[in-house]
Coordinates of C-alpha atoms in Angstrom, one line a residue:
M1258 CA 125.3 119.9 61.9
A1259 CA 123.0 120.1 65.2
A1260 CA 123.2 116.2 65.5
V1261 CA 126.9 116.9 65.1
Q1262 CA 127.0 119.5 68.2
D1263 CA 125.1 118.0 70.0
F1264 CA 127.1 114.3 69.8
N1265 CA 130.5 116.6 70.6
Y1266 CA 128.6 117.6 73.1
K1267 CA 127.2 114.3 75.0
V1268 CA 130.3 113.2 74.3
A1269 CA 132.8 115.8 75.8
L1270 CA 130.5 116.2 78.9
A1271 CA 130.7 112.0 79.2
S1272 CA 133.7 111.9 78.9
G1273 CA 134.5 114.8 81.8
L1274 CA 131.9 113.0 84.1
R1275 CA 134.2 109.9 83.6
E1276 CA 137.2 111.3 84.4
L1277 CA 135.6 113.2 87.4
Q1278 CA 134.1 109.7 88.7
A1279 CA 138.1 108.6 88.1
G1280 CA 139.3 111.2 90.0
R1281 CA 141.4 112.6 87.7
L1282 CA 139.8 116.1 88.4
R1283 CA 142.3 118.3 86.1
K1284 CA 141.8 115.7 83.0
A1285 CA 137.6 116.5 84.4
E1286 CA 137.8 119.4 84.4
Q1287 CA 139.7 120.5 80.9
Q1288 CA 136.4 118.7 79.3
F1289 CA 133.9 120.7 81.1
A1290 CA 136.0 124.0 80.7
Y1291 CA 135.8 122.6 77.2
L1292 CA 132.1 122.6 77.1
C1293 CA 131.8 126.0 78.7
S1294 CA 133.9 127.7 75.8
K1295 CA 132.3 125.3 72.6
F1296 CA 128.8 125.0 73.9
P1297 CA 128.4 128.3 76.5
T1298 CA 124.2 128.1 75.7
L1299 CA 124.4 124.6 77.7
P1300 CA 124.6 124.2 81.1
G1301 CA 126.1 121.0 81.3
G1302 CA 130.3 121.9 81.7
Y1303 CA 129.4 125.0 84.5
R1304 CA 127.7 122.3 86.8
G1305 CA 130.8 119.7 86.0
I1306 CA 133.5 123.0 87.2
A1307 CA 131.2 122.7 90.0
K1308 CA 131.3 119.2 90.9
V1309 CA 135.3 119.4 90.0
R1310 CA 134.9 122.4 92.8
M1311 CA 133.2 120.5 95.3
E1312 CA 135.7 117.9 95.1
Q1313 CA 138.3 119.9 95.6
A1314 CA 136.6 121.5 98.7
D1315 CA 136.2 124.7 96.9
R1316 CA 132.5 125.5 97.3
P1317 CA 132.7 129.4 96.7
G1318 CA 134.3 128.1 93.7
A1319 CA 131.4 126.0 92.4
L1320 CA 129.4 128.4 93.7
A1321 CA 131.2 131.0 91.5
A1322 CA 131.1 128.7 88.2
L1323 CA 127.2 128.1 88.7
R1324 CA 126.6 131.5 88.8
E1325 CA 129.1 132.4 85.7
G1326 CA 127.1 129.9 84.0
A1327 CA 123.5 130.9 85.1
A1328 CA 124.6 134.1 83.3
K1329 CA 125.8 133.5 80.7
L1330 CA 122.6 131.5 79.9
A1331 CA 120.1 134.1 81.0
K1332 CA 122.5 136.4 78.3
A1333 CA 121.5 133.8 75.6
G1334 CA 118.0 133.2 76.5
A1335 CA 118.4 129.6 78.2
H1336 CA 115.7 130.3 81.1
D1337 CA 115.7 126.2 81.4
G1338 CA 118.8 126.6 82.2
V1339 CA 119.5 129.4 84.5
V1340 CA 116.9 127.8 86.5
A1341 CA 118.4 124.7 87.6
L1342 CA 121.8 126.4 88.0
L1343 CA 120.8 128.9 90.3
T1344 CA 118.6 125.8 91.8
E1345 CA 122.6 124.4 92.6
A1346 CA 123.8 126.9 93.6
L1347 CA 120.8 127.6 95.9
Q1348 CA 121.4 123.8 97.7
L1349 CA 124.9 124.7 98.5
D1350 CA 124.1 127.6 99.8
P1351 CA 121.0 128.5 101.0
L1352 CA 121.7 132.4 101.7
D1353 CA 122.7 133.5 98.8
F1354 CA 120.2 136.0 98.2
G1355 CA 121.7 137.1 95.1
A1356 CA 120.9 133.9 93.1
H1357 CA 117.5 134.0 95.0
R1358 CA 117.0 137.2 93.3
R1359 CA 118.2 135.6 89.8
L1360 CA 116.4 132.9 90.9
A1361 CA 113.3 135.1 90.8
A1362 CA 114.2 136.6 87.7
A1363 CA 114.8 133.6 85.4
H1364 CA 111.3 131.8 86.7
A1365 CA 109.2 135.7 85.1
L1366 CA 111.3 134.9 81.8
A1367 CA 110.1 131.2 82.0
S1368 CA 106.3 132.9 82.1
V1369 CA 106.5 130.8 85.7
V1370 CA 104.9 134.3 87.5
T1371 CA 102.4 136.6 86.0
D1372 CA 102.7 139.8 85.6
A1373 CA 100.3 140.5 88.3
E1374 CA 102.4 138.7 90.9
L1375 CA 105.2 140.9 90.0
N1376 CA 105.9 143.9 92.3
P1377 CA 109.2 145.2 94.3
T1378 CA 108.5 143.1 97.2
Y1379 CA 108.2 139.7 95.1
I1380 CA 111.0 137.8 95.6
V1381 CA 110.8 134.2 95.1
P1382 CA 107.5 132.8 94.4
S1383 CA 105.5 130.2 97.0
V1384 CA 105.8 127.1 97.6
F1385 CA 102.8 126.3 97.1
H1386 CA 102.1 128.9 94.3
P1387 CA 100.6 126.1 91.6
D1388 CA 103.0 126.5 88.2
A1389 CA 106.3 126.7 90.1
V1390 CA 105.1 123.7 92.2
S1391 CA 104.7 121.8 88.8
Y1392 CA 107.4 123.5 86.6
T1393 CA 109.6 122.0 89.2
H1394 CA 108.4 118.7 89.7
L1395 CA 108.7 118.4 85.7
R1396 CA 111.9 119.5 85.9
A1397 CA 112.8 117.1 88.6
H1398 CA 111.6 113.9 87.0

């Protein structure tokens, strides 16, 4: 059953990306909305909706889609997806302090940050934090 779901996810994601590249934003949005409804614990649908919103020059809508996806993934315990979506949200709006806080929490839950480092003044891992750097490097490659 998981293989069938994985196949359906990949087909819907590829279809949405094709529609997006062809400029058929409404159809792309429908495919990505399908992904969000049928596969709410995977980031592809939320990322796709954000891309559609960016094509429509709706940056706040793109940020909202990424934040919504991150919240749903966090509830499901998919912390890697949360980190990915919030990182993309911060690329769109680096001054979004709420996303910074959520990203710090996602890193903590993903065990990037040790218990000793967690305190009320902790916001995000330092760019020199060895685990955060290696984790981010692995996610990028």
